Short mmCIF file of N, CA and C in Angstrom, two decimals:
data_model
loop_
_atom_site.label_atom_id
_atom_site.label_comp_id
_atom_site.label_asym_id
_atom_site.label_seq_id
_atom_site.Cartn_x
_atom_site.Cartn_y
_atom_site.Cartn_z
N GLN A 1 -4.80 25.84 11.92
CA GLN A 1 -4.07 26.11 10.70
C GLN A 1 -2.92 25.12 10.57
N VAL A 2 -2.48 24.94 9.33
CA VAL A 2 -1.41 24.01 9.05
C VAL A 2 -0.06 24.63 9.39
N GLN A 3 0.75 23.87 10.09
CA GLN A 3 2.11 24.27 10.40
C GLN A 3 3.06 23.22 9.82
N LEU A 4 4.10 23.69 9.15
CA LEU A 4 5.10 22.82 8.56
C LEU A 4 6.46 23.12 9.19
N VAL A 5 7.13 22.09 9.65
CA VAL A 5 8.41 22.26 10.31
C VAL A 5 9.43 21.31 9.69
N GLU A 6 10.48 21.89 9.09
CA GLU A 6 11.53 21.09 8.47
C GLU A 6 12.61 20.75 9.48
N SER A 7 13.29 19.65 9.22
CA SER A 7 14.43 19.25 10.02
C SER A 7 15.36 18.40 9.17
N GLY A 8 16.57 18.19 9.64
CA GLY A 8 17.51 17.30 8.98
C GLY A 8 18.60 17.98 8.18
N GLY A 9 18.55 19.29 8.07
CA GLY A 9 19.59 19.99 7.35
C GLY A 9 20.92 19.93 8.08
N GLY A 10 21.98 20.27 7.36
CA GLY A 10 23.29 20.26 7.96
C GLY A 10 24.38 20.38 6.94
N LEU A 11 25.60 20.11 7.37
CA LEU A 11 26.78 20.17 6.52
C LEU A 11 27.20 18.76 6.12
N VAL A 12 27.33 18.56 4.81
CA VAL A 12 27.76 17.26 4.30
C VAL A 12 28.81 17.45 3.23
N GLN A 13 29.60 16.42 3.00
CA GLN A 13 30.61 16.45 1.97
C GLN A 13 30.02 16.12 0.61
N PRO A 14 30.63 16.62 -0.47
CA PRO A 14 30.17 16.24 -1.80
C PRO A 14 30.14 14.72 -1.94
N GLY A 15 29.08 14.22 -2.56
CA GLY A 15 28.90 12.79 -2.71
C GLY A 15 28.18 12.15 -1.54
N GLY A 16 27.98 12.89 -0.48
CA GLY A 16 27.31 12.38 0.69
C GLY A 16 25.81 12.42 0.55
N SER A 17 25.14 12.01 1.62
CA SER A 17 23.69 11.95 1.64
C SER A 17 23.13 12.66 2.85
N LEU A 18 21.91 13.09 2.72
CA LEU A 18 21.21 13.76 3.79
C LEU A 18 19.72 13.52 3.61
N ARG A 19 19.02 13.39 4.70
CA ARG A 19 17.58 13.18 4.63
C ARG A 19 16.86 14.30 5.37
N LEU A 20 16.04 15.02 4.65
CA LEU A 20 15.25 16.08 5.23
C LEU A 20 13.85 15.57 5.55
N SER A 21 13.28 16.09 6.61
CA SER A 21 11.93 15.73 6.98
C SER A 21 11.11 16.98 7.21
N CYS A 22 9.84 16.88 6.94
CA CYS A 22 8.90 17.96 7.17
C CYS A 22 7.71 17.39 7.91
N ALA A 23 7.47 17.90 9.10
CA ALA A 23 6.35 17.46 9.91
C ALA A 23 5.21 18.46 9.79
N ALA A 24 4.04 17.95 9.50
CA ALA A 24 2.86 18.79 9.31
C ALA A 24 1.87 18.60 10.44
N SER A 25 1.32 19.69 10.91
CA SER A 25 0.25 19.62 11.88
C SER A 25 -1.09 19.68 11.15
N GLY A 26 -2.15 19.38 11.86
CA GLY A 26 -3.46 19.42 11.25
C GLY A 26 -3.92 18.05 10.79
N SER A 27 -5.16 18.00 10.34
CA SER A 27 -5.79 16.73 9.99
C SER A 27 -5.97 16.53 8.49
N PHE A 28 -5.40 17.40 7.67
CA PHE A 28 -5.61 17.33 6.23
C PHE A 28 -4.38 16.93 5.45
N PHE A 29 -3.36 16.45 6.13
CA PHE A 29 -2.11 16.11 5.46
C PHE A 29 -2.33 15.07 4.37
N ARG A 30 -3.19 14.12 4.60
CA ARG A 30 -3.40 13.01 3.67
C ARG A 30 -3.86 13.47 2.29
N ILE A 31 -4.51 14.62 2.22
CA ILE A 31 -5.00 15.12 0.95
C ILE A 31 -4.24 16.34 0.46
N MET A 32 -3.10 16.60 1.05
CA MET A 32 -2.27 17.72 0.64
C MET A 32 -1.24 17.28 -0.38
N ARG A 33 -1.04 18.13 -1.38
CA ARG A 33 0.08 17.95 -2.28
C ARG A 33 1.29 18.62 -1.63
N MET A 34 2.36 17.88 -1.48
CA MET A 34 3.54 18.38 -0.79
C MET A 34 4.69 18.58 -1.76
N ARG A 35 5.47 19.58 -1.48
CA ARG A 35 6.61 19.90 -2.33
C ARG A 35 7.80 20.35 -1.50
N TRP A 36 8.97 20.14 -2.03
CA TRP A 36 10.20 20.70 -1.49
C TRP A 36 10.73 21.73 -2.47
N TYR A 37 11.03 22.91 -1.96
CA TYR A 37 11.69 23.96 -2.71
C TYR A 37 13.05 24.22 -2.09
N ARG A 38 13.87 24.92 -2.81
CA ARG A 38 15.14 25.36 -2.25
C ARG A 38 15.49 26.74 -2.79
N GLN A 39 16.28 27.46 -2.02
CA GLN A 39 16.70 28.78 -2.42
C GLN A 39 18.10 29.05 -1.91
N ALA A 40 18.99 29.34 -2.84
CA ALA A 40 20.34 29.73 -2.49
C ALA A 40 20.39 31.25 -2.41
N PRO A 41 21.34 31.80 -1.65
CA PRO A 41 21.45 33.26 -1.54
C PRO A 41 21.57 33.93 -2.90
N GLY A 42 20.75 34.93 -3.14
CA GLY A 42 20.79 35.64 -4.40
C GLY A 42 20.13 34.92 -5.55
N LYS A 43 19.56 33.76 -5.30
CA LYS A 43 18.93 32.98 -6.35
C LYS A 43 17.41 32.90 -6.14
N GLU A 44 16.71 32.57 -7.20
CA GLU A 44 15.28 32.38 -7.09
C GLU A 44 14.97 31.07 -6.40
N ARG A 45 13.85 31.05 -5.70
CA ARG A 45 13.40 29.80 -5.11
C ARG A 45 12.95 28.86 -6.22
N GLU A 46 13.40 27.62 -6.16
CA GLU A 46 13.08 26.67 -7.20
C GLU A 46 12.44 25.41 -6.63
N LEU A 47 11.56 24.83 -7.42
CA LEU A 47 10.93 23.58 -7.05
C LEU A 47 11.92 22.44 -7.21
N VAL A 48 12.07 21.64 -6.17
CA VAL A 48 12.98 20.51 -6.18
C VAL A 48 12.24 19.21 -6.48
N ALA A 49 11.16 18.98 -5.75
CA ALA A 49 10.40 17.75 -5.89
C ALA A 49 8.99 17.93 -5.37
N GLY A 50 8.08 17.15 -5.89
CA GLY A 50 6.71 17.19 -5.44
C GLY A 50 6.13 15.79 -5.32
N ILE A 51 5.14 15.66 -4.47
CA ILE A 51 4.46 14.39 -4.30
C ILE A 51 2.99 14.65 -4.03
N THR A 52 2.13 13.91 -4.73
CA THR A 52 0.70 14.08 -4.58
C THR A 52 0.18 13.21 -3.44
N ALA A 53 -1.12 13.34 -3.17
CA ALA A 53 -1.74 12.53 -2.14
C ALA A 53 -1.67 11.04 -2.47
N SER A 54 -1.63 10.72 -3.76
CA SER A 54 -1.53 9.34 -4.19
C SER A 54 -0.10 8.89 -4.42
N SER A 55 0.85 9.73 -3.99
CA SER A 55 2.28 9.43 -4.03
C SER A 55 2.90 9.47 -5.42
N TYR A 56 2.24 10.14 -6.34
CA TYR A 56 2.89 10.42 -7.61
C TYR A 56 3.94 11.49 -7.39
N THR A 57 5.11 11.31 -7.96
CA THR A 57 6.23 12.21 -7.71
C THR A 57 6.74 12.87 -8.97
N ASN A 58 7.35 14.03 -8.78
CA ASN A 58 8.03 14.70 -9.87
C ASN A 58 9.26 15.40 -9.30
N TYR A 59 10.26 15.60 -10.16
CA TYR A 59 11.53 16.15 -9.72
C TYR A 59 12.06 17.17 -10.70
N ALA A 60 12.81 18.11 -10.18
CA ALA A 60 13.56 18.99 -11.05
C ALA A 60 14.63 18.18 -11.77
N ASP A 61 14.93 18.57 -12.99
CA ASP A 61 15.93 17.84 -13.76
C ASP A 61 17.27 17.77 -13.03
N SER A 62 17.59 18.80 -12.28
CA SER A 62 18.88 18.87 -11.62
C SER A 62 19.05 17.84 -10.50
N VAL A 63 17.95 17.27 -10.02
CA VAL A 63 18.04 16.32 -8.91
C VAL A 63 17.52 14.94 -9.26
N LYS A 64 17.01 14.75 -10.46
CA LYS A 64 16.50 13.44 -10.86
C LYS A 64 17.59 12.39 -10.76
N GLY A 65 17.22 11.26 -10.19
CA GLY A 65 18.16 10.18 -10.01
C GLY A 65 18.99 10.28 -8.76
N ARG A 66 18.93 11.44 -8.08
CA ARG A 66 19.70 11.64 -6.86
C ARG A 66 18.81 11.83 -5.63
N PHE A 67 17.70 12.51 -5.81
CA PHE A 67 16.79 12.81 -4.70
C PHE A 67 15.54 11.96 -4.80
N ILE A 68 14.98 11.63 -3.65
CA ILE A 68 13.73 10.89 -3.58
C ILE A 68 12.81 11.55 -2.58
N ILE A 69 11.61 11.91 -3.02
CA ILE A 69 10.61 12.46 -2.12
C ILE A 69 9.63 11.35 -1.75
N SER A 70 9.21 11.34 -0.50
CA SER A 70 8.27 10.35 -0.04
C SER A 70 7.41 10.95 1.06
N ARG A 71 6.31 10.27 1.36
CA ARG A 71 5.44 10.75 2.43
C ARG A 71 4.99 9.59 3.30
N ASP A 72 4.74 9.89 4.55
CA ASP A 72 4.23 8.92 5.50
C ASP A 72 3.00 9.55 6.13
N ASN A 73 1.84 9.18 5.62
CA ASN A 73 0.61 9.80 6.09
C ASN A 73 0.29 9.45 7.54
N ALA A 74 0.77 8.30 8.00
CA ALA A 74 0.54 7.91 9.39
C ALA A 74 1.29 8.82 10.34
N LYS A 75 2.39 9.40 9.87
CA LYS A 75 3.21 10.28 10.69
C LYS A 75 3.07 11.75 10.31
N ASN A 76 2.27 12.03 9.30
CA ASN A 76 2.11 13.40 8.81
C ASN A 76 3.45 14.02 8.43
N THR A 77 4.25 13.27 7.71
CA THR A 77 5.56 13.76 7.31
C THR A 77 5.81 13.55 5.83
N VAL A 78 6.62 14.42 5.28
CA VAL A 78 7.15 14.25 3.94
C VAL A 78 8.66 14.37 4.05
N SER A 79 9.36 13.54 3.32
CA SER A 79 10.81 13.49 3.41
C SER A 79 11.45 13.71 2.06
N LEU A 80 12.69 14.12 2.11
CA LEU A 80 13.49 14.26 0.90
C LEU A 80 14.83 13.60 1.16
N GLN A 81 15.02 12.44 0.55
CA GLN A 81 16.29 11.75 0.65
C GLN A 81 17.20 12.29 -0.44
N MET A 82 18.32 12.86 -0.06
CA MET A 82 19.24 13.48 -0.99
C MET A 82 20.53 12.68 -1.03
N ASN A 83 20.84 12.16 -2.19
CA ASN A 83 22.04 11.36 -2.38
C ASN A 83 22.96 12.03 -3.39
N SER A 84 24.21 11.60 -3.39
CA SER A 84 25.20 12.13 -4.33
C SER A 84 25.17 13.65 -4.36
N LEU A 85 25.21 14.23 -3.20
CA LEU A 85 25.08 15.68 -3.08
C LEU A 85 26.25 16.42 -3.73
N LYS A 86 25.90 17.54 -4.33
CA LYS A 86 26.86 18.39 -5.00
C LYS A 86 26.89 19.76 -4.33
N PRO A 87 28.00 20.49 -4.47
CA PRO A 87 28.05 21.83 -3.89
C PRO A 87 26.90 22.72 -4.35
N GLU A 88 26.45 22.54 -5.58
CA GLU A 88 25.35 23.36 -6.09
C GLU A 88 24.01 23.02 -5.47
N ASP A 89 23.96 21.98 -4.66
CA ASP A 89 22.75 21.67 -3.91
C ASP A 89 22.63 22.52 -2.65
N THR A 90 23.68 23.25 -2.33
CA THR A 90 23.67 24.10 -1.15
C THR A 90 22.56 25.14 -1.25
N ALA A 91 21.70 25.17 -0.25
CA ALA A 91 20.56 26.08 -0.26
C ALA A 91 19.78 25.90 1.03
N VAL A 92 18.83 26.80 1.24
CA VAL A 92 17.83 26.58 2.26
C VAL A 92 16.69 25.82 1.62
N TYR A 93 16.32 24.72 2.22
CA TYR A 93 15.26 23.87 1.69
C TYR A 93 13.97 24.11 2.45
N TYR A 94 12.90 24.31 1.71
CA TYR A 94 11.61 24.63 2.28
C TYR A 94 10.57 23.57 1.96
N CYS A 95 9.79 23.23 2.94
CA CYS A 95 8.66 22.35 2.77
C CYS A 95 7.44 23.19 2.40
N ASN A 96 6.67 22.72 1.45
CA ASN A 96 5.51 23.44 0.95
C ASN A 96 4.33 22.49 0.82
N GLY A 97 3.17 22.98 1.18
CA GLY A 97 1.97 22.17 1.05
C GLY A 97 0.83 22.95 0.44
N LEU A 98 0.01 22.27 -0.34
CA LEU A 98 -1.13 22.89 -1.00
C LEU A 98 -2.38 22.10 -0.67
N GLN A 99 -3.36 22.80 -0.14
CA GLN A 99 -4.61 22.15 0.25
C GLN A 99 -5.75 23.16 0.23
N GLY A 100 -6.82 22.81 -0.46
CA GLY A 100 -8.00 23.64 -0.47
C GLY A 100 -7.76 25.05 -0.95
N GLY A 101 -6.84 25.23 -1.87
CA GLY A 101 -6.54 26.54 -2.40
C GLY A 101 -5.60 27.35 -1.54
N ALA A 102 -5.20 26.82 -0.41
CA ALA A 102 -4.26 27.50 0.47
C ALA A 102 -2.88 26.89 0.33
N GLU A 103 -1.86 27.72 0.50
CA GLU A 103 -0.49 27.28 0.40
C GLU A 103 0.23 27.54 1.72
N TYR A 104 1.00 26.57 2.16
CA TYR A 104 1.70 26.66 3.43
C TYR A 104 3.18 26.45 3.24
N TRP A 105 3.96 27.11 4.07
CA TRP A 105 5.42 27.03 3.99
C TRP A 105 6.03 26.77 5.35
N GLY A 106 7.09 25.98 5.34
CA GLY A 106 7.89 25.81 6.54
C GLY A 106 8.90 26.93 6.64
N GLN A 107 9.68 26.91 7.71
CA GLN A 107 10.65 27.97 7.95
C GLN A 107 11.96 27.77 7.21
N GLY A 108 12.17 26.58 6.70
CA GLY A 108 13.37 26.27 5.96
C GLY A 108 14.45 25.62 6.81
N THR A 109 15.27 24.81 6.17
CA THR A 109 16.41 24.20 6.83
C THR A 109 17.62 24.27 5.91
N GLN A 110 18.75 24.64 6.47
CA GLN A 110 19.95 24.87 5.67
C GLN A 110 20.65 23.58 5.32
N VAL A 111 20.99 23.43 4.05
CA VAL A 111 21.81 22.32 3.57
C VAL A 111 23.06 22.90 2.94
N THR A 112 24.20 22.51 3.45
CA THR A 112 25.47 22.98 2.92
C THR A 112 26.31 21.79 2.50
N VAL A 113 26.72 21.79 1.24
CA VAL A 113 27.55 20.71 0.70
C VAL A 113 28.93 21.27 0.44
N SER A 114 29.88 20.84 1.23
CA SER A 114 31.23 21.39 1.15
C SER A 114 32.23 20.37 1.69
N PRO A 115 33.44 20.35 1.14
CA PRO A 115 34.47 19.43 1.64
C PRO A 115 34.79 19.68 3.10
#
């Protein structure tokens, strides 16, 4: 079964940058559509960015121009480069994958943007 493990979360100052990574197990990563979601306490989980197997990307309006999603199929990883971070970016960020009608989730990694 597919396992997704996020890493790279932490505490950063407003305007700073952080890079999240998601490592996937299994042999089907190359054909998986990958996404990053985030959820703040008391808020709904929201889609942040997505990337297809062919590396087509899409972003939530709130992060366009600031975040970049990418994938490295040789390493079975998907990353989220977050720049110009704002306090409202504070949330638990989750890696998500879709393959063969099945959906997989990582455990989440905390991102806190604060002075």
